[in-house]
Amino acid sequence: MTTENLINSIYFEKVTQQHQETIFSWLAEPHMQEFWDNSQEHKEDIITFINGRVAPSNYFNGIFTYWVGMIDNDPFCFILTAEVDKNEDHPKIWLDNISKTGTTYSIDFGIGNIKYLGKGLASPTLKMFAKFFQEQIDSSADTFFIDPAEHNPRAKHVYEQAGFKMLGDFKMDIGVFKGEQTHLMVKKLPKRIAYD
Ligand SMILES: CC(C)(COP(=O)(O)OP(=O)(O)OC[C@H]1O[C@@H](n2cnc3c(N)ncnc32)[C@H](O)[C@@H]1OP(=O)(O)O)[C@@H](O)C(=O)NCCC(=O)NCCS
């Protein structure tokens, strides 16, 4: 399939039981482990999410929604979203840049399936995800944060291609990457006008 054909067949689903094994196998991949949390707590939170978040979670207070990107019926990328609430504890640079016109979400992104790595899919996928999210999940979403580690220039590059702009740096204050210097990047979408 050409890259264009691959891109045209991308869609997104919330993570369900049927994706669990695939996602856990991605989290065990060296290219993911370099930049992605592979802790037991993260895996338990994914299971808690799959089970409908009826149980509480200590992992970032259970804020994450987990998504999988599909190409045809083949899962290829893993995406986390969380609403950024101005009343919660965030680094100053996050609070200073929260949307004043709509809702802000943070995104974490990784291509777990090595078959689809290095094929130019990262930036089109992120563009499509932001659009999908605003059109189908939350029409008030107009601001997306993404926060690549300073030592992940490949991620920074593809995020720029996807329309994320650099806001500045902060030190990760929580989680397994605590203390790491991290960029904060933002993508803005025009406010959506609902016709229905
Ligand atoms: C980061 C990631 C999403 C990028 O996806 P990918 O399939 O590897 O990248 P793509 O093929 O879409 O594009 C790579 C681009 O980065 C560029 N690139 C590669 N290494 C680079 C580097 N060290 N510095 C700057 N740019 C780099 C490539 O030249 C290419 O740019 P181009 O399209 O202008 O030629 C993917 O590698 C990944 O998921 N990695 C593991 C998890 C991860 O790092 N997630 C991000 C956490 S913030």
PDB file of C-alpha atoms and ligand atoms in Angstrom:
ATOM      1  CA  MET A   1       0.000   0.000   0.000  1.00  0.00           C
ATOM      2  CA  THR A   2       1.237   3.533  -0.715  1.00  0.00           C
ATOM      3  CA  THR A   3       1.592   5.978   2.186  1.00  0.00           C
ATOM      4  CA  GLU A   4      -1.420   7.869   0.853  1.00  0.00           C
ATOM      5  CA  ASN A   5      -3.530   4.698   0.871  1.00  0.00           C
ATOM      6  CA  LEU A   6      -2.364   3.883   4.397  1.00  0.00           C
ATOM      7  CA  ILE A   7      -3.294   7.376   5.594  1.00  0.00           C
ATOM      8  CA  ASN A   8      -6.713   7.165   3.953  1.00  0.00           C
ATOM      9  CA  SER A   9      -7.539   4.020   5.895  1.00  0.00           C
ATOM     10  CA  ILE A  10      -6.674   5.366   9.369  1.00  0.00           C
ATOM     11  CA  TYR A  11      -9.364   5.506  12.058  1.00  0.00           C
ATOM     12  CA  PHE A  12      -9.464   5.617  15.853  1.00  0.00           C
ATOM     13  CA  GLU A  13     -11.126   3.518  18.541  1.00  0.00           C
ATOM     14  CA  LYS A  14     -11.238   3.622  22.310  1.00  0.00           C
ATOM     15  CA  VAL A  15      -9.095   0.858  23.765  1.00  0.00           C
ATOM     16  CA  THR A  16     -11.085  -2.260  24.605  1.00  0.00           C
ATOM     17  CA  GLN A  17     -10.267  -5.717  25.908  1.00  0.00           C
ATOM     18  CA  GLN A  18      -9.495  -6.893  22.390  1.00  0.00           C
ATOM     19  CA  HIS A  19      -6.546  -4.421  22.152  1.00  0.00           C
ATOM     20  CA  GLN A  20      -4.998  -5.140  25.554  1.00  0.00           C
ATOM     21  CA  GLU A  21      -2.535  -7.822  24.505  1.00  0.00           C
ATOM     22  CA  THR A  22      -1.411  -5.798  21.472  1.00  0.00           C
ATOM     23  CA  ILE A  23      -0.835  -2.667  23.546  1.00  0.00           C
ATOM     24  CA  PHE A  24       1.082  -4.542  26.232  1.00  0.00           C
ATOM     25  CA  SER A  25       3.276  -6.058  23.503  1.00  0.00           C
ATOM     26  CA  TRP A  26       3.947  -2.526  22.157  1.00  0.00           C
ATOM     27  CA  LEU A  27       4.892  -1.332  25.662  1.00  0.00           C
ATOM     28  CA  ALA A  28       7.508  -4.105  25.753  1.00  0.00           C
ATOM     29  CA  GLU A  29       9.139  -2.890  22.493  1.00  0.00           C
ATOM     30  CA  PRO A  30      12.559  -1.219  22.959  1.00  0.00           C
ATOM     31  CA  HIS A  31      11.642   1.735  20.679  1.00  0.00           C
ATOM     32  CA  MET A  32       8.616   2.469  22.890  1.00  0.00           C
ATOM     33  CA  GLN A  33      10.393   1.861  26.208  1.00  0.00           C
ATOM     34  CA  GLU A  34      12.948   4.538  25.368  1.00  0.00           C
ATOM     35  CA  PHE A  35      10.266   7.214  25.655  1.00  0.00           C
ATOM     36  CA  TRP A  36       7.202   5.527  27.108  1.00  0.00           C
ATOM     37  CA  ASP A  37       6.238   4.412  30.590  1.00  0.00           C
ATOM     38  CA  ASN A  38       6.212   0.610  30.857  1.00  0.00           C
ATOM     39  CA  SER A  39       5.364   0.503  34.575  1.00  0.00           C
ATOM     40  CA  GLN A  40       2.979  -1.970  36.163  1.00  0.00           C
ATOM     41  CA  GLU A  41       0.871   1.006  37.359  1.00  0.00           C
ATOM     42  CA  HIS A  42       0.394   2.172  33.752  1.00  0.00           C
ATOM     43  CA  LYS A  43      -0.674  -1.316  32.667  1.00  0.00           C
ATOM     44  CA  GLU A  44      -3.058  -1.607  35.606  1.00  0.00           C
ATOM     45  CA  ASP A  45      -4.573   1.765  34.675  1.00  0.00           C
ATOM     46  CA  ILE A  46      -5.122   0.545  31.102  1.00  0.00           C
ATOM     47  CA  ILE A  47      -6.960  -2.499  32.492  1.00  0.00           C
ATOM     48  CA  THR A  48      -8.997  -0.266  34.842  1.00  0.00           C
ATOM     49  CA  PHE A  49      -9.952   1.862  31.809  1.00  0.00           C
ATOM     50  CA  ILE A  50     -10.917  -1.217  29.787  1.00  0.00           C
ATOM     51  CA  ASN A  51     -13.126  -2.285  32.689  1.00  0.00           C
ATOM     52  CA  GLY A  52     -14.980   1.044  32.559  1.00  0.00           C
ATOM     53  CA  ARG A  53     -13.067   2.877  35.346  1.00  0.00           C
ATOM     54  CA  VAL A  54     -15.380   1.533  38.022  1.00  0.00           C
ATOM     55  CA  ALA A  55     -12.351   1.069  40.285  1.00  0.00           C
ATOM     56  CA  PRO A  56     -10.241   4.086  41.319  1.00  0.00           C
ATOM     57  CA  SER A  57      -6.724   4.451  39.924  1.00  0.00           C
ATOM     58  CA  ASN A  58      -3.618   5.921  41.524  1.00  0.00           C
ATOM     59  CA  TYR A  59      -2.022   6.349  38.092  1.00  0.00           C
ATOM     60  CA  PHE A  60      -2.345  10.115  37.453  1.00  0.00           C
ATOM     61  CA  ASN A  61      -5.682   9.854  39.308  1.00  0.00           C
ATOM     62  CA  GLY A  62      -7.181   7.888  36.423  1.00  0.00           C
ATOM     63  CA  ILE A  63      -7.351  10.912  34.073  1.00  0.00           C
ATOM     64  CA  PHE A  64      -6.414   9.135  30.861  1.00  0.00           C
ATOM     65  CA  THR A  65      -8.607   7.999  28.014  1.00  0.00           C
ATOM     66  CA  TYR A  66      -6.821   5.403  25.912  1.00  0.00           C
ATOM     67  CA  TRP A  67      -7.127   5.231  22.127  1.00  0.00           C
ATOM     68  CA  VAL A  68      -5.783   3.008  19.443  1.00  0.00           C
ATOM     69  CA  GLY A  69      -5.187   4.111  15.863  1.00  0.00           C
ATOM     70  CA  MET A  70      -6.067   1.521  13.226  1.00  0.00           C
ATOM     71  CA  ILE A  71      -5.013   1.067   9.624  1.00  0.00           C
ATOM     72  CA  ASP A  72      -7.740  -1.086   8.110  1.00  0.00           C
ATOM     73  CA  ASN A  73      -8.154  -3.594  10.912  1.00  0.00           C
ATOM     74  CA  ASP A  74      -4.540  -3.428  12.014  1.00  0.00           C
ATOM     75  CA  PRO A  75      -3.802  -1.562  15.279  1.00  0.00           C
ATOM     76  CA  PHE A  76      -0.708   0.624  14.837  1.00  0.00           C
ATOM     77  CA  CYS A  77      -0.550   3.491  17.324  1.00  0.00           C
ATOM     78  CA  PHE A  78      -1.379   4.211  20.937  1.00  0.00           C
ATOM     79  CA  ILE A  79      -2.804   7.568  22.042  1.00  0.00           C
ATOM     80  CA  LEU A  80      -3.644   8.959  25.478  1.00  0.00           C
ATOM     81  CA  THR A  81      -5.803  12.008  26.051  1.00  0.00           C
ATOM     82  CA  ALA A  82      -6.584  13.864  29.262  1.00  0.00           C
ATOM     83  CA  GLU A  83      -8.487  17.076  29.771  1.00  0.00           C
ATOM     84  CA  VAL A  84      -6.229  19.757  31.210  1.00  0.00           C
ATOM     85  CA  ASP A  85      -8.155  21.309  34.066  1.00  0.00           C
ATOM     86  CA  LYS A  86      -7.064  24.769  35.176  1.00  0.00           C
ATOM     87  CA  ASN A  87      -7.959  23.935  38.782  1.00  0.00           C
ATOM     88  CA  GLU A  88      -5.512  21.057  38.927  1.00  0.00           C
ATOM     89  CA  ASP A  89      -1.831  21.069  39.687  1.00  0.00           C
ATOM     90  CA  HIS A  90       0.090  21.617  36.430  1.00  0.00           C
ATOM     91  CA  PRO A  91       3.404  23.315  35.597  1.00  0.00           C
ATOM     92  CA  LYS A  92       2.990  27.092  35.173  1.00  0.00           C
ATOM     93  CA  ILE A  93       3.642  26.922  31.414  1.00  0.00           C
ATOM     94  CA  TRP A  94       0.659  24.552  31.084  1.00  0.00           C
ATOM     95  CA  LEU A  95      -1.654  26.777  33.122  1.00  0.00           C
ATOM     96  CA  ASP A  96      -0.523  29.893  31.215  1.00  0.00           C
ATOM     97  CA  ASN A  97      -1.485  28.308  27.893  1.00  0.00           C
ATOM     98  CA  ILE A  98      -4.807  26.627  28.673  1.00  0.00           C
ATOM     99  CA  SER A  99      -7.521  27.572  26.184  1.00  0.00           C
ATOM    100  CA  LYS A 100      -9.646  30.569  27.108  1.00  0.00           C
ATOM    101  CA  THR A 101     -12.159  29.799  24.344  1.00  0.00           C
ATOM    102  CA  GLY A 102     -12.658  26.039  24.682  1.00  0.00           C
ATOM    103  CA  THR A 103     -11.295  22.856  26.221  1.00  0.00           C
ATOM    104  CA  THR A 104      -7.643  21.817  26.381  1.00  0.00           C
ATOM    105  CA  TYR A 105      -6.462  18.214  26.118  1.00  0.00           C
ATOM    106  CA  SER A 106      -3.031  16.680  26.515  1.00  0.00           C
ATOM    107  CA  ILE A 107      -1.999  13.992  24.022  1.00  0.00           C
ATOM    108  CA  ASP A 108       0.598  11.249  24.316  1.00  0.00           C
ATOM    109  CA  PHE A 109       1.450   9.420  21.128  1.00  0.00           C
ATOM    110  CA  GLY A 110       3.461   6.399  20.062  1.00  0.00           C
ATOM    111  CA  ILE A 111       3.575   4.104  17.034  1.00  0.00           C
ATOM    112  CA  GLY A 112       3.803   0.741  18.746  1.00  0.00           C
ATOM    113  CA  ASN A 113       3.514  -1.461  15.661  1.00  0.00           C
ATOM    114  CA  ILE A 114       7.014  -1.513  14.124  1.00  0.00           C
ATOM    115  CA  LYS A 115       5.523  -2.355  10.728  1.00  0.00           C
ATOM    116  CA  TYR A 116       4.286   1.244  10.551  1.00  0.00           C
ATOM    117  CA  LEU A 117       7.341   3.016  12.021  1.00  0.00           C
ATOM    118  CA  GLY A 118       9.426   5.396   9.918  1.00  0.00           C
ATOM    119  CA  LYS A 119       6.795   5.543   7.162  1.00  0.00           C
ATOM    120  CA  GLY A 120       5.784   9.179   7.494  1.00  0.00           C
ATOM    121  CA  LEU A 121       2.537   8.313   9.292  1.00  0.00           C
ATOM    122  CA  ALA A 122       3.095  10.160  12.582  1.00  0.00           C
ATOM    123  CA  SER A 123       2.180  13.716  11.567  1.00  0.00           C
ATOM    124  CA  PRO A 124      -0.836  12.877   9.351  1.00  0.00           C
ATOM    125  CA  THR A 125      -2.147  10.599  12.110  1.00  0.00           C
ATOM    126  CA  LEU A 126      -1.895  13.351  14.718  1.00  0.00           C
ATOM    127  CA  LYS A 127      -3.613  15.850  12.435  1.00  0.00           C
ATOM    128  CA  MET A 128      -6.409  13.350  11.808  1.00  0.00           C
ATOM    129  CA  PHE A 129      -6.697  12.524  15.510  1.00  0.00           C
ATOM    130  CA  ALA A 130      -7.138  16.171  16.559  1.00  0.00           C
ATOM    131  CA  LYS A 131      -9.839  16.610  13.901  1.00  0.00           C
ATOM    132  CA  PHE A 132     -11.544  13.325  14.855  1.00  0.00           C
ATOM    133  CA  PHE A 133     -11.457  14.338  18.517  1.00  0.00           C
ATOM    134  CA  GLN A 134     -13.053  17.732  17.915  1.00  0.00           C
ATOM    135  CA  GLU A 135     -15.623  16.391  15.440  1.00  0.00           C
ATOM    136  CA  GLN A 136     -16.657  13.256  17.269  1.00  0.00           C
ATOM    137  CA  ILE A 137     -15.627  13.430  20.925  1.00  0.00           C
ATOM    138  CA  ASP A 138     -15.646  17.003  22.225  1.00  0.00           C
ATOM    139  CA  SER A 139     -16.685  19.863  19.944  1.00  0.00           C
ATOM    140  CA  SER A 140     -15.327  22.380  22.479  1.00  0.00           C
ATOM    141  CA  ALA A 141     -11.779  20.985  22.154  1.00  0.00           C
ATOM    142  CA  ASP A 142      -9.669  23.675  20.477  1.00  0.00           C
ATOM    143  CA  THR A 143      -6.273  23.298  22.165  1.00  0.00           C
ATOM    144  CA  PHE A 144      -4.042  20.220  22.312  1.00  0.00           C
ATOM    145  CA  PHE A 145      -0.821  19.972  24.311  1.00  0.00           C
ATOM    146  CA  ILE A 146       1.912  17.463  23.556  1.00  0.00           C
ATOM    147  CA  ASP A 147       5.121  17.142  25.544  1.00  0.00           C
ATOM    148  CA  PRO A 148       8.084  15.342  23.959  1.00  0.00           C
ATOM    149  CA  ALA A 149      11.231  14.816  26.023  1.00  0.00           C
ATOM    150  CA  GLU A 150      14.043  17.198  25.122  1.00  0.00           C
ATOM    151  CA  HIS A 151      16.096  14.183  23.950  1.00  0.00           C
ATOM    152  CA  ASN A 152      13.384  13.047  21.515  1.00  0.00           C
ATOM    153  CA  PRO A 153      14.051  15.315  18.486  1.00  0.00           C
ATOM    154  CA  ARG A 154      12.265  12.900  16.135  1.00  0.00           C
ATOM    155  CA  ALA A 155       9.015  13.316  18.084  1.00  0.00           C
ATOM    156  CA  LYS A 156       9.480  17.104  18.217  1.00  0.00           C
ATOM    157  CA  HIS A 157      10.005  17.136  14.439  1.00  0.00           C
ATOM    158  CA  VAL A 158       6.855  15.155  13.616  1.00  0.00           C
ATOM    159  CA  TYR A 159       4.792  17.190  16.079  1.00  0.00           C
ATOM    160  CA  GLU A 160       5.899  20.378  14.308  1.00  0.00           C
ATOM    161  CA  GLN A 161       4.855  18.789  10.996  1.00  0.00           C
ATOM    162  CA  ALA A 162       1.462  18.057  12.571  1.00  0.00           C
ATOM    163  CA  GLY A 163       0.997  21.741  13.427  1.00  0.00           C
ATOM    164  CA  PHE A 164       2.173  21.811  17.051  1.00  0.00           C
ATOM    165  CA  LYS A 165       4.112  24.954  18.014  1.00  0.00           C
ATOM    166  CA  MET A 166       6.799  25.131  20.659  1.00  0.00           C
ATOM    167  CA  LEU A 167       5.740  26.973  23.812  1.00  0.00           C
ATOM    168  CA  GLY A 168       8.799  26.354  25.983  1.00  0.00           C
ATOM    169  CA  ASP A 169      10.287  23.867  28.416  1.00  0.00           C
ATOM    170  CA  PHE A 170       9.363  22.520  31.815  1.00  0.00           C
ATOM    171  CA  LYS A 171      10.635  19.812  34.137  1.00  0.00           C
ATOM    172  CA  MET A 172       8.373  16.748  34.327  1.00  0.00           C
ATOM    173  CA  ASP A 173       7.133  16.791  37.930  1.00  0.00           C
ATOM    174  CA  ILE A 174       5.355  13.431  38.152  1.00  0.00           C
ATOM    175  CA  GLY A 175       5.584   9.850  36.826  1.00  0.00           C
ATOM    176  CA  VAL A 176       8.510   7.692  35.681  1.00  0.00           C
ATOM    177  CA  PHE A 177      10.069  10.567  33.693  1.00  0.00           C
ATOM    178  CA  LYS A 178      10.058  12.896  36.719  1.00  0.00           C
ATOM    179  CA  GLY A 179      12.894  15.431  36.570  1.00  0.00           C
ATOM    180  CA  GLU A 180      13.311  15.175  32.772  1.00  0.00           C
ATOM    181  CA  GLN A 181      13.522  18.343  30.729  1.00  0.00           C
ATOM    182  CA  THR A 182      10.436  18.344  28.480  1.00  0.00           C
ATOM    183  CA  HIS A 183       9.102  20.579  25.715  1.00  0.00           C
ATOM    184  CA  LEU A 184       5.528  21.798  25.789  1.00  0.00           C
ATOM    185  CA  MET A 185       4.000  22.160  22.322  1.00  0.00           C
ATOM    186  CA  VAL A 186       0.503  23.288  21.387  1.00  0.00           C
ATOM    187  CA  LYS A 187      -1.832  22.759  18.462  1.00  0.00           C
ATOM    188  CA  LYS A 188      -4.832  25.049  18.093  1.00  0.00           C
ATOM    189  CA  LEU A 189      -7.917  24.230  16.063  1.00  0.00           C
ATOM    190  CA  PRO A 190     -10.474  26.797  15.015  1.00  0.00           C
ATOM    191  CA  LYS A 191     -13.517  26.645  17.252  1.00  0.00           C
ATOM    192  CA  ARG A 192     -16.034  24.247  15.765  1.00  0.00           C
ATOM    193  CA  ILE A 193     -19.387  25.555  14.687  1.00  0.00           C
ATOM    194  CA  ALA A 194     -22.029  22.948  15.383  1.00  0.00           C
ATOM    195  CA  TYR A 195     -24.679  22.737  12.675  1.00  0.00           C
ATOM    196  CA  ASP A 196     -26.688  19.987  14.331  1.00  0.00           C
TER     197      ASP A 196
HETATM  198  C1  LIG B   1       8.021   9.588  17.494  1.00  0.00           C
HETATM  199  C2  LIG B   1       7.277   8.706  16.503  1.00  0.00           C
HETATM  200  C3  LIG B   1       5.788   8.859  16.719  1.00  0.00           C
HETATM  201  C4  LIG B   1       7.616   9.190  15.083  1.00  0.00           C
HETATM  202  O1  LIG B   1       7.041   8.325  14.148  1.00  0.00           O
HETATM  203  P1  LIG B   1       7.930   7.694  12.959  1.00  0.00           P
HETATM  204  O2  LIG B   1       7.105   6.723  12.233  1.00  0.00           O
HETATM  205  O3  LIG B   1       9.187   7.188  13.575  1.00  0.00           O
HETATM  206  O4  LIG B   1       8.274   8.977  12.132  1.00  0.00           O
HETATM  207  P2  LIG B   1       7.884   9.400  10.656  1.00  0.00           P
HETATM  208  O5  LIG B   1       8.401   8.372   9.690  1.00  0.00           O
HETATM  209  O6  LIG B   1       6.437   9.711  10.596  1.00  0.00           O
HETATM  210  O7  LIG B   1       8.691  10.772  10.498  1.00  0.00           O
HETATM  211  C5  LIG B   1       9.984  10.893  10.996  1.00  0.00           C
HETATM  212  C6  LIG B   1      10.492  12.295  10.719  1.00  0.00           C
HETATM  213  O8  LIG B   1      11.414  12.635  11.760  1.00  0.00           O
HETATM  214  C7  LIG B   1      12.687  12.900  11.199  1.00  0.00           C
HETATM  215  N1  LIG B   1      13.687  12.460  12.156  1.00  0.00           N
HETATM  216  C8  LIG B   1      14.080  11.207  12.434  1.00  0.00           C
HETATM  217  N2  LIG B   1      15.014  11.231  13.406  1.00  0.00           N
HETATM  218  C9  LIG B   1      15.194  12.540  13.751  1.00  0.00           C
HETATM  219  C10 LIG B   1      16.010  13.219  14.676  1.00  0.00           C
HETATM  220  N3  LIG B   1      16.849  12.529  15.465  1.00  0.00           N
HETATM  221  N4  LIG B   1      15.918  14.557  14.763  1.00  0.00           N
HETATM  222  C11 LIG B   1      15.049  15.274  13.992  1.00  0.00           C
HETATM  223  N5  LIG B   1      14.255  14.665  13.077  1.00  0.00           N
HETATM  224  C12 LIG B   1      14.323  13.313  12.960  1.00  0.00           C
HETATM  225  C13 LIG B   1      12.688  12.126   9.898  1.00  0.00           C
HETATM  226  O9  LIG B   1      13.637  12.667   8.999  1.00  0.00           O
HETATM  227  C14 LIG B   1      11.261  12.367   9.416  1.00  0.00           C
HETATM  228  O10 LIG B   1      11.117  13.695   8.983  1.00  0.00           O
HETATM  229  P3  LIG B   1      10.677  14.069   7.480  1.00  0.00           P
HETATM  230  O11 LIG B   1       9.255  13.576   7.335  1.00  0.00           O
HETATM  231  O12 LIG B   1      10.751  15.587   7.458  1.00  0.00           O
HETATM  232  O13 LIG B   1      11.645  13.383   6.583  1.00  0.00           O
HETATM  233  C15 LIG B   1       7.688   7.215  16.625  1.00  0.00           C
HETATM  234  O14 LIG B   1       9.059   7.090  16.320  1.00  0.00           O
HETATM  235  C16 LIG B   1       7.408   6.606  17.968  1.00  0.00           C
HETATM  236  O15 LIG B   1       6.285   6.336  18.290  1.00  0.00           O
HETATM  237  N6  LIG B   1       8.468   6.366  18.772  1.00  0.00           N
HETATM  238  C17 LIG B   1       8.370   5.709  20.061  1.00  0.00           C
HETATM  239  C18 LIG B   1       7.541   6.424  21.093  1.00  0.00           C
HETATM  240  C19 LIG B   1       7.772   7.905  21.128  1.00  0.00           C
HETATM  241  O16 LIG B   1       8.873   8.408  21.030  1.00  0.00           O
HETATM  242  N7  LIG B   1       6.683   8.626  21.317  1.00  0.00           N
HETATM  243  C20 LIG B   1       6.710  10.046  21.473  1.00  0.00           C
HETATM  244  C21 LIG B   1       6.647  10.343  22.925  1.00  0.00           C
HETATM  245  S1  LIG B   1       6.545  12.101  23.171  1.00  0.00           S
END
